[in-house]
């Protein structure tokens, strides 16, 4: 079972996301255990203060090291895992990708640290955190939404979380290409037709069509992804065709 500890001052923010649909089922099936921790509970002062003014002055507050160090130490001691990943969500982190999700899905213990409004004392980054993650080049009010994005994308990759019908093997990005278009009935809707090949029943032709349209979509929308790929001869031929069109 994967253990996921979440350090936050706003544990309520997680109840909707972890308490519905696939993330909820994963914990009911005991594939994953979520543990929300308000790190204010670890503050060693009677006011429960977790932040302080920055040395050197300036606007904003900085999260103190003590509550977060003590919370992480306590969670490590309570778990049997040897080396949990301690993940800090922040815009300065490494940009999050499907590849990172695949790596995290192999771990047995993840600890997420979410700050709100403010910065973190640098010693948290230097001595406690193993991974800093940003979910994109924009600034959120806190790490909570980012942690939810990471947790969602990781948990669905753990074996047996998704049923066969929801499988992730054809996801955009796991194949390193964007997904091909999908269609369902009717074959013609208000004059708009489903491509003939998909109605043919010929699975070799259908697989070929899907691979080609996957490549076309990637070429048109995310050509940057193609640079990282080793293309087959067939795919190279298709690309030349798209370039001419
Ligand atoms: N906290 C604030 N903005 C963030 C971002 N883009 N990614 C991760 N954590 C954040």
Short mmCIF file of C-alpha atoms and ligand atoms in Angstrom, two decimals:
data_model
loop_
_atom_site.label_atom_id
_atom_site.label_comp_id
_atom_site.label_asym_id
_atom_site.label_seq_id
_atom_site.Cartn_x
_atom_site.Cartn_y
_atom_site.Cartn_z
CA UNK A 1 0.00 0.00 0.00
CA UNK A 2 1.29 3.46 -0.85
CA UNK A 3 1.26 5.94 2.01
CA UNK A 4 0.61 9.58 1.10
CA UNK A 5 1.12 12.16 3.84
CA UNK A 6 0.03 15.71 3.10
CA UNK A 7 1.29 18.60 5.22
CA UNK A 8 -1.00 21.61 4.89
CA UNK A 9 -2.61 24.37 6.91
CA UNK A 10 -5.83 23.72 4.96
CA UNK A 11 -6.62 19.99 5.15
CA UNK A 12 -10.28 20.65 4.25
CA UNK A 13 -9.23 21.63 0.75
CA UNK A 14 -8.47 17.96 0.02
CA UNK A 15 -11.74 16.36 1.10
CA UNK A 16 -13.54 16.77 -2.23
CA UNK A 17 -10.69 15.54 -4.38
CA UNK A 18 -9.62 12.58 -2.22
CA UNK A 19 -13.20 11.73 -1.25
CA UNK A 20 -14.66 11.14 -4.72
CA UNK A 21 -14.32 8.84 -7.69
CA UNK A 22 -11.09 6.99 -8.42
CA UNK A 23 -8.96 8.51 -5.66
CA UNK A 24 -11.59 7.53 -3.12
CA UNK A 25 -11.91 4.01 -4.53
CA UNK A 26 -8.13 3.57 -4.37
CA UNK A 27 -8.19 4.19 -0.63
CA UNK A 28 -11.28 2.00 -0.12
CA UNK A 29 -9.44 -0.80 -1.92
CA UNK A 30 -6.49 -0.13 0.45
CA UNK A 31 -4.12 0.46 -2.43
CA UNK A 32 -3.28 3.88 -1.01
CA UNK A 33 -3.67 5.55 2.36
CA UNK A 34 -4.02 9.34 2.57
CA UNK A 35 -3.03 11.10 5.78
CA UNK A 36 -3.76 14.81 6.13
CA UNK A 37 -1.56 16.59 8.63
CA UNK A 38 -2.02 20.16 9.77
CA UNK A 39 1.55 21.16 10.51
CA UNK A 40 0.29 23.89 12.81
CA UNK A 41 -0.22 21.02 15.28
CA UNK A 42 3.56 20.64 15.39
CA UNK A 43 4.34 24.29 16.22
CA UNK A 44 6.37 24.39 19.45
CA UNK A 45 4.86 27.70 20.62
CA UNK A 46 1.53 28.12 22.33
CA UNK A 47 0.07 30.34 19.60
CA UNK A 48 0.60 27.72 16.89
CA UNK A 49 2.68 30.16 14.86
CA UNK A 50 4.07 28.57 11.71
CA UNK A 51 5.50 31.61 9.93
CA UNK A 52 7.62 34.65 10.68
CA UNK A 53 9.01 37.82 9.09
CA UNK A 54 11.81 37.35 6.58
CA UNK A 55 15.36 38.13 7.67
CA UNK A 56 16.53 41.14 5.71
CA UNK A 57 13.02 42.57 5.56
CA UNK A 58 10.57 42.76 2.70
CA UNK A 59 6.96 41.85 2.08
CA UNK A 60 5.35 38.51 2.94
CA UNK A 61 5.95 35.91 5.57
CA UNK A 62 8.18 32.85 5.56
CA UNK A 63 7.25 29.38 6.84
CA UNK A 64 9.41 28.51 9.84
CA UNK A 65 11.53 25.37 9.65
CA UNK A 66 10.60 23.92 13.07
CA UNK A 67 6.96 22.79 12.53
CA UNK A 68 7.69 21.29 9.12
CA UNK A 69 10.92 19.52 10.22
CA UNK A 70 9.16 18.06 13.26
CA UNK A 71 6.12 16.95 11.27
CA UNK A 72 8.24 15.22 8.59
CA UNK A 73 10.47 13.56 11.20
CA UNK A 74 7.42 12.27 13.04
CA UNK A 75 5.84 10.90 9.84
CA UNK A 76 9.08 9.18 8.84
CA UNK A 77 9.37 7.55 12.26
CA UNK A 78 5.77 6.34 12.13
CA UNK A 79 6.15 4.71 8.72
CA UNK A 80 8.09 1.60 7.84
CA UNK A 81 9.42 3.02 4.61
CA UNK A 82 13.11 3.77 4.62
CA UNK A 83 13.42 6.69 2.26
CA UNK A 84 10.17 8.50 1.54
CA UNK A 85 10.14 11.16 -1.14
CA UNK A 86 9.59 14.52 0.54
CA UNK A 87 8.00 16.71 -2.10
CA UNK A 88 7.76 20.48 -1.91
CA UNK A 89 5.26 22.15 -4.23
CA UNK A 90 6.51 25.49 -5.50
CA UNK A 91 6.78 27.44 -8.77
CA UNK A 92 10.61 27.15 -8.64
CA UNK A 93 10.47 23.34 -8.74
CA UNK A 94 11.19 20.97 -11.61
CA UNK A 95 8.35 21.12 -14.16
CA UNK A 96 5.97 18.20 -13.58
CA UNK A 97 5.55 15.61 -16.34
CA UNK A 98 3.99 12.19 -16.92
CA UNK A 99 7.48 10.70 -16.61
CA UNK A 100 7.77 12.07 -13.08
CA UNK A 101 4.29 10.71 -12.27
CA UNK A 102 5.43 7.26 -13.45
CA UNK A 103 8.48 7.43 -11.19
CA UNK A 104 6.50 8.56 -8.14
CA UNK A 105 3.92 5.80 -8.73
CA UNK A 106 6.69 3.25 -7.94
CA UNK A 107 7.36 4.69 -4.46
CA UNK A 108 5.74 3.36 -1.29
CA UNK A 109 5.71 6.57 0.72
CA UNK A 110 5.25 10.17 -0.44
CA UNK A 111 5.20 13.22 1.83
CA UNK A 112 3.83 16.43 0.29
CA UNK A 113 4.55 19.84 1.81
CA UNK A 114 2.09 22.58 0.83
CA UNK A 115 2.72 26.20 1.73
CA UNK A 116 0.11 28.91 1.37
CA UNK A 117 0.68 32.55 0.39
CA UNK A 118 4.23 32.57 1.65
CA UNK A 119 7.74 31.35 1.09
CA UNK A 120 9.58 28.51 2.79
CA UNK A 121 12.68 28.88 4.95
CA UNK A 122 15.47 27.74 2.62
CA UNK A 123 16.68 25.10 5.12
CA UNK A 124 13.47 23.14 4.44
CA UNK A 125 14.54 22.87 0.80
CA UNK A 126 18.16 22.13 1.59
CA UNK A 127 17.92 19.57 4.35
CA UNK A 128 14.45 18.03 4.28
CA UNK A 129 13.04 17.99 0.78
CA UNK A 130 14.03 15.40 -1.85
CA UNK A 131 12.01 16.78 -4.78
CA UNK A 132 10.70 20.25 -5.64
CA UNK A 133 7.84 20.17 -8.13
CA UNK A 134 6.07 22.90 -10.09
CA UNK A 135 2.92 21.96 -12.01
CA UNK A 136 3.39 24.78 -14.52
CA UNK A 137 4.65 28.27 -15.14
CA UNK A 138 2.01 30.16 -13.21
CA UNK A 139 1.60 31.04 -9.55
CA UNK A 140 -1.10 29.50 -7.34
CA UNK A 141 -2.12 30.83 -3.93
CA UNK A 142 -0.65 27.70 -2.39
CA UNK A 143 0.78 24.25 -2.98
CA UNK A 144 -2.48 22.43 -2.17
CA UNK A 145 -3.97 22.43 -5.68
CA UNK A 146 -0.59 21.43 -7.09
CA UNK A 147 -0.33 18.54 -4.61
CA UNK A 148 -3.80 17.37 -5.65
CA UNK A 149 -2.76 17.42 -9.31
CA UNK A 150 0.34 15.35 -8.53
CA UNK A 151 -1.54 12.90 -6.27
CA UNK A 152 -4.30 12.41 -8.85
CA UNK A 153 -1.86 11.72 -11.67
CA UNK A 154 0.25 9.35 -9.53
CA UNK A 155 -2.51 7.31 -7.87
CA UNK A 156 -4.23 6.47 -11.16
CA UNK A 157 -0.96 4.85 -12.33
CA UNK A 158 -0.70 2.45 -9.38
CA UNK A 159 -1.57 -1.08 -10.52
CA UNK A 160 -5.24 -2.08 -9.95
CA UNK A 161 -6.42 1.49 -9.28
CA UNK A 162 -7.97 1.80 -12.73
CA UNK A 163 -10.19 -0.95 -14.11
CA UNK A 164 -9.51 -2.32 -17.62
CA UNK A 165 -12.02 0.08 -19.13
CA UNK A 166 -10.16 3.07 -17.72
CA UNK A 167 -6.67 1.84 -18.55
CA UNK A 168 -3.91 4.41 -18.85
CA UNK A 169 -1.71 2.60 -21.38
CA UNK A 170 -3.02 4.71 -24.27
CA UNK A 171 -3.02 8.02 -22.39
CA UNK A 172 -1.56 11.03 -24.09
CA UNK A 173 2.05 11.29 -22.87
CA UNK A 174 2.44 7.68 -21.70
CA UNK A 175 2.83 6.79 -25.36
CA UNK A 176 4.73 10.11 -25.62
CA UNK A 177 2.20 11.18 -28.28
CA UNK A 178 -1.12 12.97 -27.87
CA UNK A 179 -4.18 10.76 -28.07
CA UNK A 180 -5.91 10.15 -31.39
CA UNK A 181 -9.52 11.40 -31.86
CA UNK A 182 -12.36 9.27 -30.47
CA UNK A 183 -15.87 8.72 -31.84
CA UNK A 184 -18.98 6.93 -30.63
CA UNK A 185 -22.41 6.31 -32.15
CA UNK A 186 -24.11 7.51 -34.27
CA UNK A 187 -21.96 6.97 -37.39
CA UNK A 188 -23.49 10.17 -38.78
CA UNK A 189 -24.62 13.02 -36.49
CA UNK A 190 -26.30 16.04 -38.13
CA UNK A 191 -24.37 15.47 -41.30
CA UNK A 192 -21.02 14.99 -39.50
CA UNK A 193 -19.52 11.59 -40.28
CA UNK A 194 -17.23 9.23 -38.39
CA UNK A 195 -14.11 8.35 -40.46
CA UNK A 196 -14.80 5.26 -42.64
CA UNK A 197 -11.81 3.26 -41.35
CA UNK A 198 -13.20 3.18 -37.81
CA UNK A 199 -16.39 1.53 -39.08
CA UNK A 200 -14.52 -1.06 -41.16
CA UNK A 201 -14.07 -3.68 -38.43
CA UNK A 202 -10.51 -4.22 -39.72
CA UNK A 203 -8.36 -3.89 -36.60
CA UNK A 204 -5.06 -3.68 -38.42
CA UNK A 205 -6.35 -0.70 -40.41
CA UNK A 206 -7.92 0.86 -37.31
CA UNK A 207 -4.69 0.62 -35.29
CA UNK A 208 -2.82 2.18 -38.20
CA UNK A 209 -5.34 5.03 -38.45
CA UNK A 210 -5.09 5.70 -34.72
CA UNK A 211 -1.33 5.75 -34.73
CA UNK A 212 -1.30 8.13 -37.68
CA UNK A 213 -3.89 10.50 -36.19
CA UNK A 214 -2.06 10.44 -32.87
CA UNK A 215 1.08 11.51 -34.70
CA UNK A 216 -0.81 14.15 -36.73
CA UNK A 217 -2.31 15.67 -33.58
CA UNK A 218 1.09 15.78 -31.90
CA UNK A 219 2.66 17.33 -35.02
CA UNK A 220 -0.03 20.03 -35.16
CA UNK A 221 -0.41 20.82 -31.45
CA UNK A 222 2.79 19.79 -29.68
CA UNK A 223 5.66 19.47 -32.18
CA UNK A 224 8.06 19.91 -29.23
CA UNK A 225 7.14 16.37 -28.05
CA UNK A 226 8.32 14.85 -31.34
CA UNK A 227 11.89 15.97 -30.79
CA UNK A 228 12.23 13.54 -27.88
CA UNK A 229 10.97 10.53 -29.87
CA UNK A 230 12.65 7.85 -31.90
CA UNK A 231 10.34 7.60 -34.89
CA UNK A 232 9.71 4.46 -36.92
CA UNK A 233 10.09 4.59 -40.72
CA UNK A 234 6.33 4.56 -41.06
CA UNK A 235 5.99 7.52 -38.70
CA UNK A 236 8.70 9.44 -40.59
CA UNK A 237 6.80 8.89 -43.84
CA UNK A 238 3.58 10.18 -42.27
CA UNK A 239 5.36 13.24 -40.94
CA UNK A 240 6.63 14.11 -44.41
CA UNK A 241 3.05 13.79 -45.61
CA UNK A 242 1.79 16.18 -42.87
CA UNK A 243 4.53 18.68 -43.63
CA UNK A 244 3.38 18.86 -47.28
CA UNK A 245 -0.28 19.38 -46.30
N1 LIG B 1 2.64 26.83 -5.56
C1 LIG B 1 2.32 28.01 -6.16
N2 LIG B 1 2.36 27.90 -7.48
C2 LIG B 1 2.72 26.63 -7.78
C3 LIG B 1 2.95 25.90 -8.97
N3 LIG B 1 2.82 26.45 -10.18
N4 LIG B 1 3.31 24.61 -8.87
C4 LIG B 1 3.47 24.03 -7.67
N5 LIG B 1 3.28 24.66 -6.50
C5 LIG B 1 2.90 25.95 -6.55
#
